[in-house]
Amino acid sequence: MAVTSTTHATAILERDRELAALAAVVDSARAGRGALAWVEGPPGIGKTRLLDAARSRARAAGDTVLAARGGRLERDFAFGVVRGLVEPLLVGAADDLLAGAARLSAPAVAPGRADSGDHDTASTLHGIYWLVANLAERGPVLLVVDDAHVADASSLRALAYVARRVAELPVAIVLAAQSPVDHVEPAVVDALRDAATVLLPAPLSPGAVGELVDARLGPSPAAFASACHEATGGNPLLVAALLDAVLEAGTGPRSESVAELAPGVVAAFVARRLRETGADAAAVADAVAVLGGSAELRHVVAVSGLDAERVARAAETLVAARLLAPGRPLMFGHSLVEQAVTDRIGPAERHRAHRRAAAALADEEASAELVATHLLRTEALGDPTVVAGLREAGRVALAKGAPETACLYLRRAVAEPPPVPERAAVLHELGTATARVSYREGVELLEEAFAVAAHPIRRGLIALELARALSVTLAFDRALHVLDEAAAGLDDGELARELAAASVSLARRDPARRAAAAELTRTLRRDGRLPPQGGPALLAFAALDALQTGDPAAPDLAREALATTLRAYAPDPGVVLPATMVLVAIDHLDPVRACAEGMLASARRRGSTYDFVSASVLRAQTRYLAGDLTEAEADARLADGLAAEHEVHAARRYTVAWLVLVLVERGRADEASAVLDSSGVQGDLAYLLAARGRLRLALGRHEEAVADFLTCGERLAHRGIHHPGLLPWQVGVASALHALGREEEAVDAADQAVRAGREFAAPRALALALLTRGLVGGTVEPLREAVTLLGPTPARLELARTHVELGASLRRANQRVAARAELAVGQDLAARCGADGLVERARQELHAAGARPRRVAVTGVGALTAGERRVAELAADGLSNREVAQALFVTTKTVETHLGHVYRKLGVTGRDELATRL
Ligand SMILES: Nc1ncnc2c1ncn2[C@@H]1O[C@H](COP(=O)(O)OP(=O)(O)O)[C@@H](O)[C@H]1O
Ligand SMILES: [Mg+2]
């Protein structure tokens, strides 16, 4: 029976279209445009055979061919398939392959070479992409994944990530999956299929079946061939198996015998063969099946209980019987054979066999996950060693950035069940892993862990984790309660202070508890006992308090908080956000920018897209405030693109807010509107409300603008933030009311803003308020004061705006000469900020003031788009295209395209000229 597809005695029939399509994919990759093919069909239809054809073609052309297949067991092994693909490359020195961002793949593909620290999923995927990109530097590559329907989800996700960018690499990817595809992650399968040329090999025609018949049995009657076609539905594997059975039965090509032999032809064949080959062979076949259809001889020895000599002999018999493919590892010829063997093993025997397999693998110190794939399939017997093995595997999977896999192991560990004293710890680990996938489900498990934990230290550790997950799901009250409860059981010590710090951060949100939280902060600080984790957060909140009360210590506290958290492996957003808020409110932009740079460097080192996004947003904010709109747009765009791609919803609200705000100031309100709508981002985040209010103001939707700004103010007040320097919602309200002709209310709102500005002595906020007050009341004096106030601040955009508005007011008062002077200064400043809307407004006012219209030419650096500018800067810093791509989390091709545009716009010919032109 031709159930092995490793040797092809017969020609491949009726696959011209499929072969041409696969050739096109392989050749396209060779030509530098990577592509993807997805072969799908029932078992035996000829998928593997097609994959083999693609491999031969690529190999003949000298490409690197890497192949792996999914397996029932490997499915539970995070990145198992990817590891199978790249393992042959990593046996020797592979430093160039794991260079740059590719090193982020190490925890998944080469655990021995991994650096320490946790890895998030996005960074691992990014690393795998770069590993493939590095490999493709050496020449064209073909990646082949057979049986993708049983590939592990992490690997498929990585392949989909590569697939999305593959058009820019000389890399072909060919996958095969059994239909109907029933994968745990249907979305990933869909993504791959959508990106691919889909091939659905059809059943063979009666004519082709006739050819197979004649090739096997010699010239045979047409009626027999057509009976074979009908019985097998044209499935080549079933045809082969049926012909085998006919040959064995010795009936000759008689149509009547077909009906008799056809049913369950593979299962019948396997059963018959195993009877003939004897007990040792059957035991070896069972062991190979239990080991996942592909196994090392020594593992078969351990599972079957036979010695090596007997296993080797039985394996030979099985190869001769064409159940196993020749060679090592021991492997079934076809998945249908594997299935038939597996189906024969009883559940009790299967459990025992998996237990033996796990023990054997554990003995030779195989990877914890490999051991765990077997432990998962044993019967739950309350065995502590099983629990220990699964917990270890959970830790490994989590460190790889595969929390789903970790959950799988840990759920099974809970079900074992663990010894009573261990239960809380296992639930704690499961809850922590689950929270990485879904906070809501993580909360449930951590609550359970918290309820069963008895030891105060364990309870404290669980409480920290649970409170974090609870606050993400916005259950702040419960979070505080949990922290209090855990703290009550602890003596004073590091953990107790850590709990106190966590509760301070939370209590800040609650007006009723805010005062107590501030008091606790002061106590902890005075005693000099800031906890290592929560300490910087306390400093940041102390800074926020100081800001509100006008305490001059605010900037120092905020700076100290930032410095401390930046020294950590990963800076804590819970520190960065409040501390930078304080500094921004009082226009200390330098330390905020330095913090953003520090975070960017750290995010690159760790490959954390999430932190990269947060840091880019922060830098966008500082650049916006300093009136550097081109740069701000570049940061905001990059961050928003990444947040959208990686579906970091929490961060997306910030990226959209800043992008919208920047685009409005750039004079592109319609584009801002499109960004906001298409993002689908909603919610009552103060930043987002302020940005939307500003957009609506620009679009003339004044009623809605008023509502947004008022809600923004309420949000801030609810968080206890009254400092006017953070978000200019009050002046927004005043401007929108003014535009609506509700003058009295507008004056009131502007007056309030001015009072707040004076009360907090916040120059930028006060200047903005005065500007608005002047515009609302039609007086010039407040505008003059605003110009004076803004002079020493870094707020160039606001200064430009104030000059322009002052000029416009003077023009209305018929002081045309003075007006023109202000307008010219304002226009020039606005142009340097990249505030195109304001430039245009100044131009119109100048015209009205009798100046000869002057258009500010946009050439040179000003003509660069935000993305081009960002790439050009890094290239000018001496980074190679690959390094720029890795630093910006984009592909090399994107960098090349951008640089091409940059060269053309700047009229330079190479990167060495860039530095002088930027
Ligand atoms: N088009 C074809 N013409 C002739 N034989 C084929 C064809 N496709 C597959 N076969 C044979 O059928 C058997 C099953 O094919 P295989 O590729 O292993 O199927 P699948 O991977 O879809 O389960 C193999 O022996 C293979 O050589
Ligand atoms: Mg196959």
PDB file of C-alpha atoms in Angstrom, residues 82-216:
ATOM      1  CA  VAL A  82       8.395  27.267  14.493  1.00  0.00           C
ATOM      2  CA  ARG A  83      11.042  25.556  16.535  1.00  0.00           C
ATOM      3  CA  GLY A  84      10.835  22.527  14.252  1.00  0.00           C
ATOM      4  CA  LEU A  85      11.358  24.815  11.292  1.00  0.00           C
ATOM      5  CA  VAL A  86      14.400  26.649  12.558  1.00  0.00           C
ATOM      6  CA  GLU A  87      16.052  24.033  14.730  1.00  0.00           C
ATOM      7  CA  PRO A  88      18.371  22.756  11.981  1.00  0.00           C
ATOM      8  CA  LEU A  89      19.706  26.288  11.587  1.00  0.00           C
ATOM      9  CA  LEU A  90      20.501  26.796  15.218  1.00  0.00           C
ATOM     10  CA  VAL A  91      22.620  23.715  15.846  1.00  0.00           C
ATOM     11  CA  GLY A  92      25.878  25.528  15.181  1.00  0.00           C
ATOM     12  CA  ALA A  93      26.868  29.123  15.561  1.00  0.00           C
ATOM     13  CA  ALA A  94      23.877  31.155  14.523  1.00  0.00           C
ATOM     14  CA  ASP A  95      24.837  34.507  15.879  1.00  0.00           C
ATOM     15  CA  ASP A  96      24.049  36.334  12.672  1.00  0.00           C
ATOM     16  CA  LEU A  97      20.596  34.755  12.540  1.00  0.00           C
ATOM     17  CA  LEU A  98      19.787  35.752  16.086  1.00  0.00           C
ATOM     18  CA  ALA A  99      21.261  39.232  15.703  1.00  0.00           C
ATOM     19  CA  GLY A 100      19.319  42.429  16.240  1.00  0.00           C
ATOM     20  CA  ALA A 101      15.623  42.157  16.939  1.00  0.00           C
ATOM     21  CA  ALA A 102      15.759  38.450  16.041  1.00  0.00           C
ATOM     22  CA  ARG A 103      17.233  37.767  19.463  1.00  0.00           C
ATOM     23  CA  LEU A 104      13.710  38.323  20.792  1.00  0.00           C
ATOM     24  CA  SER A 105      12.788  34.976  19.253  1.00  0.00           C
ATOM     25  CA  ALA A 106      15.322  33.144  21.381  1.00  0.00           C
ATOM     26  CA  PRO A 107      13.000  32.261  24.272  1.00  0.00           C
ATOM     27  CA  ALA A 108      10.704  30.542  21.776  1.00  0.00           C
ATOM     28  CA  VAL A 109      13.149  28.892  19.407  1.00  0.00           C
ATOM     29  CA  ALA A 110      16.425  28.553  21.276  1.00  0.00           C
ATOM     30  CA  PRO A 111      15.686  28.623  24.969  1.00  0.00           C
ATOM     31  CA  GLY A 112      19.325  27.961  25.857  1.00  0.00           C
ATOM     32  CA  ARG A 113      20.338  31.265  24.324  1.00  0.00           C
ATOM     33  CA  ALA A 114      17.513  33.349  25.722  1.00  0.00           C
ATOM     34  CA  ASP A 115      18.184  36.304  27.931  1.00  0.00           C
ATOM     35  CA  SER A 116      16.241  36.460  31.137  1.00  0.00           C
ATOM     36  CA  GLY A 117      13.081  38.402  31.728  1.00  0.00           C
ATOM     37  CA  ASP A 118       9.510  38.055  30.645  1.00  0.00           C
ATOM     38  CA  HIS A 119       8.584  38.316  27.026  1.00  0.00           C
ATOM     39  CA  ASP A 120       5.279  39.468  25.720  1.00  0.00           C
ATOM     40  CA  THR A 121       3.734  37.713  22.758  1.00  0.00           C
ATOM     41  CA  ALA A 122       4.187  40.634  20.416  1.00  0.00           C
ATOM     42  CA  SER A 123       7.916  40.790  21.029  1.00  0.00           C
ATOM     43  CA  THR A 124       8.353  37.075  20.386  1.00  0.00           C
ATOM     44  CA  LEU A 125       6.478  37.357  17.074  1.00  0.00           C
ATOM     45  CA  HIS A 126       8.549  40.367  16.132  1.00  0.00           C
ATOM     46  CA  GLY A 127      11.703  38.376  16.923  1.00  0.00           C
ATOM     47  CA  ILE A 128      10.603  35.435  14.790  1.00  0.00           C
ATOM     48  CA  TYR A 129       9.911  37.772  11.890  1.00  0.00           C
ATOM     49  CA  TRP A 130      13.437  39.111  12.126  1.00  0.00           C
ATOM     50  CA  LEU A 131      14.897  35.647  12.427  1.00  0.00           C
ATOM     51  CA  VAL A 132      13.246  34.808   9.089  1.00  0.00           C
ATOM     52  CA  ALA A 133      14.356  38.144   7.649  1.00  0.00           C
ATOM     53  CA  ASN A 134      17.948  37.469   8.744  1.00  0.00           C
ATOM     54  CA  LEU A 135      17.847  34.032   7.177  1.00  0.00           C
ATOM     55  CA  ALA A 136      16.507  35.504   3.953  1.00  0.00           C
ATOM     56  CA  GLU A 137      19.595  37.702   3.808  1.00  0.00           C
ATOM     57  CA  ARG A 138      21.511  34.540   2.829  1.00  0.00           C
ATOM     58  CA  GLY A 139      19.177  33.711  -0.050  1.00  0.00           C
ATOM     59  CA  PRO A 140      15.635  32.611  -0.908  1.00  0.00           C
ATOM     60  CA  VAL A 141      13.804  30.560   1.702  1.00  0.00           C
ATOM     61  CA  LEU A 142      10.906  28.130   1.569  1.00  0.00           C
ATOM     62  CA  LEU A 143       9.026  27.408   4.772  1.00  0.00           C
ATOM     63  CA  VAL A 144       6.825  24.334   4.618  1.00  0.00           C
ATOM     64  CA  VAL A 145       4.320  23.461   7.323  1.00  0.00           C
ATOM     65  CA  ASP A 146       2.361  20.275   6.876  1.00  0.00           C
ATOM     66  CA  ASP A 147      -0.686  19.397   8.954  1.00  0.00           C
ATOM     67  CA  ALA A 148      -1.129  23.005  10.018  1.00  0.00           C
ATOM     68  CA  HIS A 149      -4.565  22.140  11.401  1.00  0.00           C
ATOM     69  CA  VAL A 150      -2.798  20.549  14.351  1.00  0.00           C
ATOM     70  CA  ALA A 151       0.013  23.109  14.597  1.00  0.00           C
ATOM     71  CA  ASP A 152       0.298  24.986  17.879  1.00  0.00           C
ATOM     72  CA  ALA A 153      -1.506  28.324  17.987  1.00  0.00           C
ATOM     73  CA  SER A 154       1.624  30.342  18.826  1.00  0.00           C
ATOM     74  CA  SER A 155       3.414  29.086  15.736  1.00  0.00           C
ATOM     75  CA  LEU A 156       0.477  29.831  13.484  1.00  0.00           C
ATOM     76  CA  ARG A 157       0.288  33.302  14.959  1.00  0.00           C
ATOM     77  CA  ALA A 158       3.982  33.797  14.259  1.00  0.00           C
ATOM     78  CA  LEU A 159       3.554  32.541  10.690  1.00  0.00           C
ATOM     79  CA  ALA A 160       0.609  34.898  10.176  1.00  0.00           C
ATOM     80  CA  TYR A 161       2.767  37.751  11.483  1.00  0.00           C
ATOM     81  CA  VAL A 162       5.519  36.874   9.028  1.00  0.00           C
ATOM     82  CA  ALA A 163       2.953  36.331   6.271  1.00  0.00           C
ATOM     83  CA  ARG A 164       1.644  39.862   6.615  1.00  0.00           C
ATOM     84  CA  ARG A 165       5.113  41.192   5.805  1.00  0.00           C
ATOM     85  CA  VAL A 166       6.361  38.418   3.575  1.00  0.00           C
ATOM     86  CA  ALA A 167       5.876  40.280   0.292  1.00  0.00           C
ATOM     87  CA  GLU A 168       9.016  42.225   1.125  1.00  0.00           C
ATOM     88  CA  LEU A 169      11.235  39.198   1.643  1.00  0.00           C
ATOM     89  CA  PRO A 170      12.463  36.403  -0.629  1.00  0.00           C
ATOM     90  CA  VAL A 171      10.467  33.956   1.447  1.00  0.00           C
ATOM     91  CA  ALA A 172       7.776  31.518   0.364  1.00  0.00           C
ATOM     92  CA  ILE A 173       5.488  29.879   2.879  1.00  0.00           C
ATOM     93  CA  VAL A 174       3.504  26.785   1.976  1.00  0.00           C
ATOM     94  CA  LEU A 175       1.066  25.260   4.424  1.00  0.00           C
ATOM     95  CA  ALA A 176      -1.216  22.258   4.264  1.00  0.00           C
ATOM     96  CA  ALA A 177      -4.221  21.595   6.449  1.00  0.00           C
ATOM     97  CA  GLN A 178      -6.785  18.883   6.664  1.00  0.00           C
ATOM     98  CA  SER A 179     -10.336  19.990   5.979  1.00  0.00           C
ATOM     99  CA  PRO A 180     -12.628  20.803   7.590  1.00  0.00           C
ATOM    100  CA  VAL A 181     -10.032  22.862   9.455  1.00  0.00           C
ATOM    101  CA  ASP A 182     -10.915  22.667  13.094  1.00  0.00           C
ATOM    102  CA  HIS A 183      -8.269  24.675  14.895  1.00  0.00           C
ATOM    103  CA  VAL A 184      -8.357  26.130  18.390  1.00  0.00           C
ATOM    104  CA  GLU A 185      -7.599  29.559  16.927  1.00  0.00           C
ATOM    105  CA  PRO A 186      -9.849  29.918  13.871  1.00  0.00           C
ATOM    106  CA  ALA A 187      -8.978  33.600  13.503  1.00  0.00           C
ATOM    107  CA  VAL A 188      -5.296  32.852  12.946  1.00  0.00           C
ATOM    108  CA  VAL A 189      -6.136  30.158  10.432  1.00  0.00           C
ATOM    109  CA  ASP A 190      -8.369  32.624   8.603  1.00  0.00           C
ATOM    110  CA  ALA A 191      -5.629  35.229   8.579  1.00  0.00           C
ATOM    111  CA  LEU A 192      -3.218  32.779   6.971  1.00  0.00           C
ATOM    112  CA  ARG A 193      -5.740  31.514   4.495  1.00  0.00           C
ATOM    113  CA  ASP A 194      -6.719  35.064   3.523  1.00  0.00           C
ATOM    114  CA  ALA A 195      -3.117  35.975   2.847  1.00  0.00           C
ATOM    115  CA  ALA A 196      -2.512  32.889   0.704  1.00  0.00           C
ATOM    116  CA  THR A 197      -3.182  31.394  -2.667  1.00  0.00           C
ATOM    117  CA  VAL A 198      -5.644  28.708  -1.584  1.00  0.00           C
ATOM    118  CA  LEU A 199      -5.357  25.328  -3.287  1.00  0.00           C
ATOM    119  CA  LEU A 200      -8.092  22.735  -2.896  1.00  0.00           C
ATOM    120  CA  PRO A 201      -6.848  19.606  -4.697  1.00  0.00           C
ATOM    121  CA  ALA A 202      -9.854  17.827  -6.209  1.00  0.00           C
ATOM    122  CA  PRO A 203     -10.539  14.104  -6.182  1.00  0.00           C
ATOM    123  CA  LEU A 204      -8.994  12.232  -9.110  1.00  0.00           C
ATOM    124  CA  SER A 205     -11.141  11.644 -12.170  1.00  0.00           C
ATOM    125  CA  PRO A 206     -12.189   8.119 -13.219  1.00  0.00           C
ATOM    126  CA  GLY A 207      -9.510   8.292 -15.891  1.00  0.00           C
ATOM    127  CA  ALA A 208      -6.752   9.028 -13.389  1.00  0.00           C
ATOM    128  CA  VAL A 209      -7.971   6.278 -11.075  1.00  0.00           C
ATOM    129  CA  GLY A 210      -7.812   3.986 -14.097  1.00  0.00           C
ATOM    130  CA  GLU A 211      -4.153   4.956 -14.553  1.00  0.00           C
ATOM    131  CA  LEU A 212      -3.385   4.149 -10.939  1.00  0.00           C
ATOM    132  CA  VAL A 213      -5.155   0.793 -11.283  1.00  0.00           C
ATOM    133  CA  ASP A 214      -3.240  -0.134 -14.398  1.00  0.00           C
ATOM    134  CA  ALA A 215       0.049   0.925 -12.864  1.00  0.00           C
ATOM    135  CA  ARG A 216      -0.545  -1.308  -9.857  1.00  0.00           C
TER     136      ARG A 216
END
